[in-house]
mmCIF file of C-alpha atoms in Angstrom:
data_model
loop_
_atom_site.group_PDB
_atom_site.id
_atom_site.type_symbol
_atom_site.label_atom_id
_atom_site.label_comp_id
_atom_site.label_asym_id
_atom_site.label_seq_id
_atom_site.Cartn_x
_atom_site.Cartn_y
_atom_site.Cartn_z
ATOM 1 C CA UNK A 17 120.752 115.854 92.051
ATOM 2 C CA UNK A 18 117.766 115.882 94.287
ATOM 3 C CA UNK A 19 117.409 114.455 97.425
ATOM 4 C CA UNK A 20 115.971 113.317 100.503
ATOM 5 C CA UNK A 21 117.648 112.862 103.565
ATOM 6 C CA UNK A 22 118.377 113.555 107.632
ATOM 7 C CA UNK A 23 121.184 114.680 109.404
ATOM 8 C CA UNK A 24 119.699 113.651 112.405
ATOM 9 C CA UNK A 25 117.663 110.778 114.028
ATOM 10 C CA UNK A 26 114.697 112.863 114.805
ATOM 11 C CA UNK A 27 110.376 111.667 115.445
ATOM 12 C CA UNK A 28 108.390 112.331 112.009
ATOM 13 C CA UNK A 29 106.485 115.566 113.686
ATOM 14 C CA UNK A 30 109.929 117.047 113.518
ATOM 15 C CA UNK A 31 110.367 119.178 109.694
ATOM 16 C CA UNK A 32 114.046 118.612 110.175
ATOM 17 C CA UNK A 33 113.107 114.457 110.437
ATOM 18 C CA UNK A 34 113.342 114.689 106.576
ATOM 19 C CA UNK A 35 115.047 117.150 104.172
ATOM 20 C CA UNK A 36 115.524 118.608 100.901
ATOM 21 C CA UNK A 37 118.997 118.467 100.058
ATOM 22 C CA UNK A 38 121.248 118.716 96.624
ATOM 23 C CA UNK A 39 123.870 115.870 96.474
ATOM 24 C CA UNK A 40 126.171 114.901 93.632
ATOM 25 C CA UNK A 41 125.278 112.596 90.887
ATOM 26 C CA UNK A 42 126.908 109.132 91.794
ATOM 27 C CA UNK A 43 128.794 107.486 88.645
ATOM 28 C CA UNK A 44 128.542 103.678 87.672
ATOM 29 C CA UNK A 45 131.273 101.262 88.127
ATOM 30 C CA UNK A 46 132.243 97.626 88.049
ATOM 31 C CA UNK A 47 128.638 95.533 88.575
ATOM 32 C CA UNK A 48 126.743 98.658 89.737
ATOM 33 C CA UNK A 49 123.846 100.375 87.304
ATOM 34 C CA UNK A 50 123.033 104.167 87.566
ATOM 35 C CA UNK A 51 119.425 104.387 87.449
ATOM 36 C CA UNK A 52 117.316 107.615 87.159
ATOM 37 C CA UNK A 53 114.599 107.563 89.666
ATOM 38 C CA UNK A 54 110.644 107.797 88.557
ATOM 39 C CA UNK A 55 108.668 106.424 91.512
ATOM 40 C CA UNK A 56 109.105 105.299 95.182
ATOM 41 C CA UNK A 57 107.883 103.598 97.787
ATOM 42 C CA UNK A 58 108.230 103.969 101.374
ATOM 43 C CA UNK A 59 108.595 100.506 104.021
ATOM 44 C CA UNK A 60 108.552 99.827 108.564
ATOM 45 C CA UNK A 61 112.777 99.405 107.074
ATOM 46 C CA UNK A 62 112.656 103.258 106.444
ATOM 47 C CA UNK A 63 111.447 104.781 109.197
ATOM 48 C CA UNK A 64 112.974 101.961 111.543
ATOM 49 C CA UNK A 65 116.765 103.305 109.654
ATOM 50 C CA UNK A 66 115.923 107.003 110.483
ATOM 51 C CA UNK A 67 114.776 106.521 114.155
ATOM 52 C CA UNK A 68 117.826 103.704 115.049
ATOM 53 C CA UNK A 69 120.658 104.878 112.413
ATOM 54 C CA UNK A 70 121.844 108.660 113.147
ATOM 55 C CA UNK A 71 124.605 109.505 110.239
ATOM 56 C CA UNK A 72 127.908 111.218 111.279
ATOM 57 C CA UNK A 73 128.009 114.542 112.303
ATOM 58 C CA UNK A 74 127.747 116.409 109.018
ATOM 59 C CA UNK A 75 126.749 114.082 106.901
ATOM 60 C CA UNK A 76 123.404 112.997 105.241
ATOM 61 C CA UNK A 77 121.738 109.905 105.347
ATOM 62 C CA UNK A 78 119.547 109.302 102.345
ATOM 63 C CA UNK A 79 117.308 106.331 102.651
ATOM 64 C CA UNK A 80 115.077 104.488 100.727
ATOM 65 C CA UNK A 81 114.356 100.376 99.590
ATOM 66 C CA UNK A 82 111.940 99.805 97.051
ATOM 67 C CA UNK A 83 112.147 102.017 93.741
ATOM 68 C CA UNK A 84 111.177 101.997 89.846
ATOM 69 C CA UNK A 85 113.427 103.818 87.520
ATOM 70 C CA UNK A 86 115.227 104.087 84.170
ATOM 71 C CA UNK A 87 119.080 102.960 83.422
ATOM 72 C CA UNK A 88 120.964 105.871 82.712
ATOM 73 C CA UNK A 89 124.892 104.118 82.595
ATOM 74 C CA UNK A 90 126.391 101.040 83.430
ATOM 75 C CA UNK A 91 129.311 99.914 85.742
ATOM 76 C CA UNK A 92 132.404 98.367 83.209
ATOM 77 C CA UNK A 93 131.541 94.739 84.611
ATOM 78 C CA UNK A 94 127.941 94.871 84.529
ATOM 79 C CA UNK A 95 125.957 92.648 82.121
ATOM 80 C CA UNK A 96 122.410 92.114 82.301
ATOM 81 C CA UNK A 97 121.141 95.424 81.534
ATOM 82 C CA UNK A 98 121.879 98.539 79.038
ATOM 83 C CA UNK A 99 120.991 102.269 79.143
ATOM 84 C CA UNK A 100 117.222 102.703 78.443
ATOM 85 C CA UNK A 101 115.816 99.339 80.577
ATOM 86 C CA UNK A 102 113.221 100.163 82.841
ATOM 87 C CA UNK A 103 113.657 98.657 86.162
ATOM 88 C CA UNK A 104 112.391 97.652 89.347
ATOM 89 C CA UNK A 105 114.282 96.600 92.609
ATOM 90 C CA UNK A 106 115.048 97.215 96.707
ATOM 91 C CA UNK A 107 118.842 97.224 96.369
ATOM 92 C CA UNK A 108 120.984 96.689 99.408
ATOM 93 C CA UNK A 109 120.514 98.597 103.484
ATOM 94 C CA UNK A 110 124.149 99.813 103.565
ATOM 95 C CA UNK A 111 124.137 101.544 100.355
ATOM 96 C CA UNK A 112 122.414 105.217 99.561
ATOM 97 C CA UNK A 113 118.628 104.687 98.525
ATOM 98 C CA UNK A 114 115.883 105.309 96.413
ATOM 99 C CA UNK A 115 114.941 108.718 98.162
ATOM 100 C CA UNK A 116 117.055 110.641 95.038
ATOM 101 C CA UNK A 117 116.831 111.226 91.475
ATOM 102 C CA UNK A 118 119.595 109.177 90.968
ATOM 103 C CA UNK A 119 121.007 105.803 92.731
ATOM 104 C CA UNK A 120 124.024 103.230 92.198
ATOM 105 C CA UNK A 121 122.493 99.306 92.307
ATOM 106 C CA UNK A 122 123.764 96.249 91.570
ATOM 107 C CA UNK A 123 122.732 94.446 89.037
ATOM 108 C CA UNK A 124 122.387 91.322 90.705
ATOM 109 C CA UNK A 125 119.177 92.750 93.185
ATOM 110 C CA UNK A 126 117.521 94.373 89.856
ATOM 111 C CA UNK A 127 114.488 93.170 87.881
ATOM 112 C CA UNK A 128 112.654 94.193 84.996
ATOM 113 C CA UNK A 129 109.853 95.905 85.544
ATOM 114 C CA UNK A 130 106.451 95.006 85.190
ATOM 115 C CA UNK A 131 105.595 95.870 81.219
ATOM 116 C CA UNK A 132 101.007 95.993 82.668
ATOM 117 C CA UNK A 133 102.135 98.367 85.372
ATOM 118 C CA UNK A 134 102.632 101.952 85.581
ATOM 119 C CA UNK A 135 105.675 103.314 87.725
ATOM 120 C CA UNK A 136 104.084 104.182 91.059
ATOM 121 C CA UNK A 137 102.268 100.561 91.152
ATOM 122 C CA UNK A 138 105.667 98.912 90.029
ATOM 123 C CA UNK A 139 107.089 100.576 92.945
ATOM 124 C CA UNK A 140 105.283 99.323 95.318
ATOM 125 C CA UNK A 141 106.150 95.502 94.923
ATOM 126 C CA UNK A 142 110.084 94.912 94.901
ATOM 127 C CA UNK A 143 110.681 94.932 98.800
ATOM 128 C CA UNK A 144 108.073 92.778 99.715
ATOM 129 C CA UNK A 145 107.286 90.618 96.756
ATOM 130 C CA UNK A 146 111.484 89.726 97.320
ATOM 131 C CA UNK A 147 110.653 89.674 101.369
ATOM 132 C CA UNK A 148 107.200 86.958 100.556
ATOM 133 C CA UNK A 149 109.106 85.274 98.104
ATOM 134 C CA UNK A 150 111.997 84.427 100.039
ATOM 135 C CA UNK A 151 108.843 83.427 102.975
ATOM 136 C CA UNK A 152 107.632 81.591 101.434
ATOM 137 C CA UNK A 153 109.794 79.270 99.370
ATOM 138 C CA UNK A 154 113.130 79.613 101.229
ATOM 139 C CA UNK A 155 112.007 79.913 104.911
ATOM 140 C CA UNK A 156 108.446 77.947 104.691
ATOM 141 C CA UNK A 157 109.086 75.670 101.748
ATOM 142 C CA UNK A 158 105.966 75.902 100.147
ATOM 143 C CA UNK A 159 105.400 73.940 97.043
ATOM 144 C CA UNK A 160 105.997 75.762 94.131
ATOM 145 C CA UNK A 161 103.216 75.059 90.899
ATOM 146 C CA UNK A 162 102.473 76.481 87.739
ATOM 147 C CA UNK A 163 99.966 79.049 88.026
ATOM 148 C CA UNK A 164 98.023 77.726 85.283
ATOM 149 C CA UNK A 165 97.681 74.192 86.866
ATOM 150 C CA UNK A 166 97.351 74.327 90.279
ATOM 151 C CA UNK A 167 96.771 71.216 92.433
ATOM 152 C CA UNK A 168 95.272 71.892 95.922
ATOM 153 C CA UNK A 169 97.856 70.566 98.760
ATOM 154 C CA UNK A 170 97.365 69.777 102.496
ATOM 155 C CA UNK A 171 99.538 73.063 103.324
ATOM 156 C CA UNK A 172 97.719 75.464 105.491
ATOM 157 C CA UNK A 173 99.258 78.446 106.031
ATOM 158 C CA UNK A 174 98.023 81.379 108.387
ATOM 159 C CA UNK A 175 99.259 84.882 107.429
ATOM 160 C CA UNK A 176 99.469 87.279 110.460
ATOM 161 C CA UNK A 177 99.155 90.906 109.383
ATOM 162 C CA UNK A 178 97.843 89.808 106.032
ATOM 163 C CA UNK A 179 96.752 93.633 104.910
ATOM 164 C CA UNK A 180 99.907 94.927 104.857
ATOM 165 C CA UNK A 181 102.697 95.982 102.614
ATOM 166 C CA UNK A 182 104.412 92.199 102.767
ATOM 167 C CA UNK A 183 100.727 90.490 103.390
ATOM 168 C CA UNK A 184 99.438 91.724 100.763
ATOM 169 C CA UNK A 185 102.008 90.301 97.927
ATOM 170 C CA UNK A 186 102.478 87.230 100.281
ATOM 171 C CA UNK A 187 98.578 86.010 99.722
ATOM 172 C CA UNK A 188 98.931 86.800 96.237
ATOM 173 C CA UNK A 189 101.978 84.344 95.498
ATOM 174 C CA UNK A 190 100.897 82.111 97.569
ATOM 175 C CA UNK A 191 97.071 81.735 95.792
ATOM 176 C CA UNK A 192 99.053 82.018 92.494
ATOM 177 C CA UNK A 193 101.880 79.667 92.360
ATOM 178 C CA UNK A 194 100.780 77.134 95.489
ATOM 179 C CA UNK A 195 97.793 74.862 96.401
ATOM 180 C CA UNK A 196 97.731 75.919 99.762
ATOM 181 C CA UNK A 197 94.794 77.045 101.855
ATOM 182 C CA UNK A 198 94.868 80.582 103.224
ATOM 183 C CA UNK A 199 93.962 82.046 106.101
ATOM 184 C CA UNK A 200 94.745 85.783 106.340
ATOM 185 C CA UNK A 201 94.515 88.054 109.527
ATOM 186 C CA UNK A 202 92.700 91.241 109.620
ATOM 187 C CA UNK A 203 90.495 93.612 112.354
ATOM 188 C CA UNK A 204 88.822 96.219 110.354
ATOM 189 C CA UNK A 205 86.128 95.461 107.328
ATOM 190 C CA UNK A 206 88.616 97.310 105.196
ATOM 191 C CA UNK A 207 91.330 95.752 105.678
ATOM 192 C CA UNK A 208 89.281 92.202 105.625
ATOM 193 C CA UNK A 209 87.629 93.021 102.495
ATOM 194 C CA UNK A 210 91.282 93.321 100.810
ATOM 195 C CA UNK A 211 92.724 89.895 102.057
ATOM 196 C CA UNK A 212 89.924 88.288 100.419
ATOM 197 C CA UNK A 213 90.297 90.495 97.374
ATOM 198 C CA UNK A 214 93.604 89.274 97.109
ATOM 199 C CA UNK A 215 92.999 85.846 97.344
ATOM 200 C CA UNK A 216 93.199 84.522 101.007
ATOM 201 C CA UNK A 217 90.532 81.425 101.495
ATOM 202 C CA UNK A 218 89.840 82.494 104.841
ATOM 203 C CA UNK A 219 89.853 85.658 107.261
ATOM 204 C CA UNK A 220 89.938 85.966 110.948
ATOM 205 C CA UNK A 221 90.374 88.629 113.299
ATOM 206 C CA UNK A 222 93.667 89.140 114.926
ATOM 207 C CA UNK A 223 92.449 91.305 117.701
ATOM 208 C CA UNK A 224 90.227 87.811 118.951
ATOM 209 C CA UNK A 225 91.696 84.877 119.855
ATOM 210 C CA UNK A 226 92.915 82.692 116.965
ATOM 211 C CA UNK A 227 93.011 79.277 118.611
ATOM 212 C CA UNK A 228 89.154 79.076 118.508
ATOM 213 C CA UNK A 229 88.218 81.333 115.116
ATOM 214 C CA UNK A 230 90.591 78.696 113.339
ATOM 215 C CA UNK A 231 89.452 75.512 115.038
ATOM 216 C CA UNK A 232 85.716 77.146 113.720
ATOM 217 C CA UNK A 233 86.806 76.981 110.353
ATOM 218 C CA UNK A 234 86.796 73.157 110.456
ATOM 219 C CA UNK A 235 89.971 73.124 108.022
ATOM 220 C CA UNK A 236 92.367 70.835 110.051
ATOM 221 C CA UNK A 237 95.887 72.070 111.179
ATOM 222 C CA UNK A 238 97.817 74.545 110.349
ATOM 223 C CA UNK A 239 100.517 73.455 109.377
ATOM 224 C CA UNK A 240 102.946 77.395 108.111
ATOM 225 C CA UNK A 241 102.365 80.539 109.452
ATOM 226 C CA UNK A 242 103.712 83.834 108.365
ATOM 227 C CA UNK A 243 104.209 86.061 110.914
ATOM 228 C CA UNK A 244 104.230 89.834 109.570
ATOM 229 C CA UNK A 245 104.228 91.110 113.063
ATOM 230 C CA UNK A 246 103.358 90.966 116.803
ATOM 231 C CA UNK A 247 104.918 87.262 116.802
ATOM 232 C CA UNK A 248 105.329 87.764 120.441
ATOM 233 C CA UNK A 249 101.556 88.476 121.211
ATOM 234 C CA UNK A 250 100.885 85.270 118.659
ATOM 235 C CA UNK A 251 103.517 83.187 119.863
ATOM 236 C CA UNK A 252 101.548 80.470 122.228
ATOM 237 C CA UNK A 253 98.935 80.530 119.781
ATOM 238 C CA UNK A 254 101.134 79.500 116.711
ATOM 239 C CA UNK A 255 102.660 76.572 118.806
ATOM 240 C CA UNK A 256 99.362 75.315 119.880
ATOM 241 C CA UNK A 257 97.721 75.960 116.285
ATOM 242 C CA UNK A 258 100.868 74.272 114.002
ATOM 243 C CA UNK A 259 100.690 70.484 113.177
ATOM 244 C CA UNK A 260 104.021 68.447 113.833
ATOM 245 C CA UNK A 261 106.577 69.603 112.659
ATOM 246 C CA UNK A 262 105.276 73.018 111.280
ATOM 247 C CA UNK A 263 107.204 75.533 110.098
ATOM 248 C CA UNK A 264 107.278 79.377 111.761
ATOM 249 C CA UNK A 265 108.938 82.601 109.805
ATOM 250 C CA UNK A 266 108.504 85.967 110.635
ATOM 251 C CA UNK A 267 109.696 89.500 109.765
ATOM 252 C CA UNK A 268 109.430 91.294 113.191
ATOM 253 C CA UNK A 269 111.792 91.888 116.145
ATOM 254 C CA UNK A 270 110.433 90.259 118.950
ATOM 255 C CA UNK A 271 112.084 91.360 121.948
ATOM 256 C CA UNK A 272 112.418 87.702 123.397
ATOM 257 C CA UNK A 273 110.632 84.099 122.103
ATOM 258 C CA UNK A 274 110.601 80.920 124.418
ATOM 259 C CA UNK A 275 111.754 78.788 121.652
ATOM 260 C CA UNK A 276 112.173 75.505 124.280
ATOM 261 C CA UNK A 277 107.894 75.550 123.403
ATOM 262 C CA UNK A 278 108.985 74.513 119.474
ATOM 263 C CA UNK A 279 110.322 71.539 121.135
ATOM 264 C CA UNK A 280 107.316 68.961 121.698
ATOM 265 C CA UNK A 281 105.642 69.592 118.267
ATOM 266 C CA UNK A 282 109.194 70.064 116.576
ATOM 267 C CA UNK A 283 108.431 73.234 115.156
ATOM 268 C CA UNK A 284 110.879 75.286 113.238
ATOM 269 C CA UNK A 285 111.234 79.325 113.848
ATOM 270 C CA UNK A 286 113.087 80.780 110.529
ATOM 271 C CA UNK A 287 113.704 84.697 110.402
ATOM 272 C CA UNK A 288 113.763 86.585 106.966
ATOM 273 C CA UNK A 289 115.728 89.295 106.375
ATOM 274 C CA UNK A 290 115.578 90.550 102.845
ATOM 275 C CA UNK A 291 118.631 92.614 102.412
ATOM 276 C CA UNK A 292 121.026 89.559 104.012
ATOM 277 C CA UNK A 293 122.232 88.590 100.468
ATOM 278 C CA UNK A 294 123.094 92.060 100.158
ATOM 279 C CA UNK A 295 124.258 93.099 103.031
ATOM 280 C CA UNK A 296 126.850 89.966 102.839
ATOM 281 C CA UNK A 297 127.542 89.336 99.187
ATOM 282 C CA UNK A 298 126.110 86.358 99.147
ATOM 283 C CA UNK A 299 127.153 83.669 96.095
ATOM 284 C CA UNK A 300 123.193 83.615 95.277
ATOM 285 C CA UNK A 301 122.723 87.379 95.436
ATOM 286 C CA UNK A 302 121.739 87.259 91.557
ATOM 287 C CA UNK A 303 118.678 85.193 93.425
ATOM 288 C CA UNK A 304 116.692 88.416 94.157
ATOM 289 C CA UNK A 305 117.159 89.887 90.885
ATOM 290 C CA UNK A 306 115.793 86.479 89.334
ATOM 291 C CA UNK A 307 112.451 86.693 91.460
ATOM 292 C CA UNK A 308 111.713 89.917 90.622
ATOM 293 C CA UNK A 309 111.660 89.103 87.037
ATOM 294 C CA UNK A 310 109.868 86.143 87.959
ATOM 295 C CA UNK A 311 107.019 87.987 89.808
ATOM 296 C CA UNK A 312 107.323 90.641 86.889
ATOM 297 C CA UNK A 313 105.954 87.668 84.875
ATOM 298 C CA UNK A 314 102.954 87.027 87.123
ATOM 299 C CA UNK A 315 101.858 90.219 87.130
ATOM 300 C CA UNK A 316 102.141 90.540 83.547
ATOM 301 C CA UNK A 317 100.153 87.233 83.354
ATOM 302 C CA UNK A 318 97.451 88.736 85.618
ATOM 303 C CA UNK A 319 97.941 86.450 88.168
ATOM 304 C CA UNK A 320 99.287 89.374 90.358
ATOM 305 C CA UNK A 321 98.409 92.922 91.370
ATOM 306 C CA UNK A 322 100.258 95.572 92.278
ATOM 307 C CA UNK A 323 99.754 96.335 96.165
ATOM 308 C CA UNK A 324 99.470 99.963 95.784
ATOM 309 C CA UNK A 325 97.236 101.635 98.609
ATOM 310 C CA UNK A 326 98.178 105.044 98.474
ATOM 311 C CA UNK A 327 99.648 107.526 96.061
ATOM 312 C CA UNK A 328 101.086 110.635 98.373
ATOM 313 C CA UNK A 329 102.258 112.725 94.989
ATOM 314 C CA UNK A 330 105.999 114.374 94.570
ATOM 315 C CA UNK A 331 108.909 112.945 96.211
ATOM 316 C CA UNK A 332 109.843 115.566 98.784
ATOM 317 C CA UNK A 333 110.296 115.909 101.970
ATOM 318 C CA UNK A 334 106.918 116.895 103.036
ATOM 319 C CA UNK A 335 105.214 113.753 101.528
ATOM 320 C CA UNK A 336 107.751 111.751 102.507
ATOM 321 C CA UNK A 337 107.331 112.776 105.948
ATOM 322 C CA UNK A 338 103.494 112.414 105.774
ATOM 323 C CA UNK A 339 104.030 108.801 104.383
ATOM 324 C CA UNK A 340 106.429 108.011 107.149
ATOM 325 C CA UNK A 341 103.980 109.347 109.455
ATOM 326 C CA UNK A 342 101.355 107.009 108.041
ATOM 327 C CA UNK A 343 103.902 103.844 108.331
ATOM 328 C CA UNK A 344 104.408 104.580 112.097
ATOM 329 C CA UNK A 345 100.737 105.026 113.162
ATOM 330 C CA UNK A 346 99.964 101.406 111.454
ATOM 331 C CA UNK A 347 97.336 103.812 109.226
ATOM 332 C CA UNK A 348 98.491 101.868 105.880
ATOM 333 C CA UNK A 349 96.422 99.337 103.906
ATOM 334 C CA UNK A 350 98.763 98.116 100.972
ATOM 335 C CA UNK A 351 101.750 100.612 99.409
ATOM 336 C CA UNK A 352 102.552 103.612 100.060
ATOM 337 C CA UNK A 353 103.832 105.378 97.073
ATOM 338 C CA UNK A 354 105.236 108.629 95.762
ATOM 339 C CA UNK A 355 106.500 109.625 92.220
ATOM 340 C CA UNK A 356 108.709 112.189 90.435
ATOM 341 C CA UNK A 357 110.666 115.118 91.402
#
């Protein structure tokens, strides 16, 4: 099968960064599905693996976390899917990825895809609708509603880096299935004019201080924040921003917090981490697979869109490079997506 991989940890300018290479079909067992690859998308995770995650001398890492594809076989102890279904998922960090024709998953991190969606926007929404999700229900313990009867709540939640792969899903869910108020960050008209597209209440500008733009918007506290990146830079504003007893989760990797200044206010800092079920086998793991169906539903409701920015053709190593280029250089406004072989 086809393939894209590295043999080395190498910058994107590099043509060896990413390669074409020719690997074996994998075969299905126990809970795992085979599933013919149709469209990808590319995530900070990838790029962040290739730089940090050299594979052993001789061997090739293929990489890849949010894919939409067709199941071609079934592991003997798998159940929830046959030959034929049309999926969507992320799968699991320590396993070969989506960058090939053909990848092993477990059934429990799968969803259905999307039946209003084509492949390449399906593709763009299983890592970070599962990553917002788990934000925003696990972490910040937003109020769940039915989308068709929302009641507006006191929650206030600010969403730092609101234009971006996870930002953009997260302001979706959270307008759909919550009452909360929204107040999304962006810099450029762009990247403004999409937050609101997507739902958020309010937009400020990240690159200004936030203390005063907020306390302008004459909304009262707020009282969640989602912080999609640059907590540290945020950091004193959050715990001078959050009402009592506020609630703090981000995504990043800060290099060092002063948590002691959660103390007064008794914040709470929560870190997600969407491949920990995986990575550990966790009794829930079927979770993730569950909420993918569930968001399925939304979309297929119209209550959400796909995040799709950009569509950068074949899956190869040349527009996979480009599209990891993109990632690093913060260029991106949505998904970045590629499709077929």
């Amino acid at each position: 099968m086809k393939a894209i991989g590295y043999k080395q940890s190498l910058e994107i300018s590099n043509p060896e960064s990413l390669i074409d290479v020719t690997l074996d079909q994998p075969i299905a067992t126990g809970r795992d599905l085979l599933i013919k690859v149709s469209a990808i998308a590319v995530n900070p995770a990838d790029y962040k693996v290739r730089l940090n995650m050299p594979p052993a001398d001789g061997e090739v890492k293929v990489i890849g976390w949010d894919a939409v594809g067709e199941v071609i076989a079934t592991g003997d102890k798998a159940s929830q899917f046959k030959p034929g279904d049309v999926v969507y998922y992320a799968g699991d960090i320590t396993r070969t990825g989506s960058n090939a024709e053909y990848q092993l998953v477990d059934e429990r991190l799968v969803g259905m895809k999307p039946k209003s969606l084509s492949n390449a926007e399906a593709a763009a929404l299983p890592l970070t609708a599962i990553t917002a999700w788990e934000l925003l229900f696990e972490h910040l313990s937003i109020k769940q509603q039915s989308p068709r009867a929302i009641e507006k709540s006191n929650e206030v939640i600010l969403v730092v880096g609101a234009a971006g792969g996870v930002g953009s899903i997260f302001v979706q869910l959270a307008k759909a299935i919550t009452g909360a108020t929204i107040i999304g960050t962006a810099s450029r008209a762009s990247s403004s004019e999409w937050v609101k597209k997507l739902g958020a209440d309010y937009v400020v500008d990240h690159t200004k201080p936030l203390v005063a733009q907020i306390a302008a918007l004459n909304i009262g506290p707020v009282t969640h924040v989602a912080s999609l990146n640059s907590t540290d830079t945020y950091f004193d504003s959050y715990t001078e921003l959050l009402a009592p007893f506020g609630k703090i989760a981000m995504i990043d990797d800060p290099v060092a917090l002063d948590v002691t200044k959660l103390k007064l206010k008794s914040l709470s800092l929560h870190w997600e981490f969407m491949f920990a079920r995986s990575m550990f086998n966790a009794v829930d793991m079927d979770e993730q697979g569950h909420l993918l169906n569930r968001v399925a539903e939304l979309v297929d409701q119209g209550f959400i869109q796909t995040t799709l920015g950009l569509h950068m053709g074949a899956i190869n190593s040349a527009n996979l490079r480009a599209a990891h280029e993109a990632l690093e250089a913060g260029r991106a406004i949505g998904k970045i997506v590629l499709e077929g072989f």
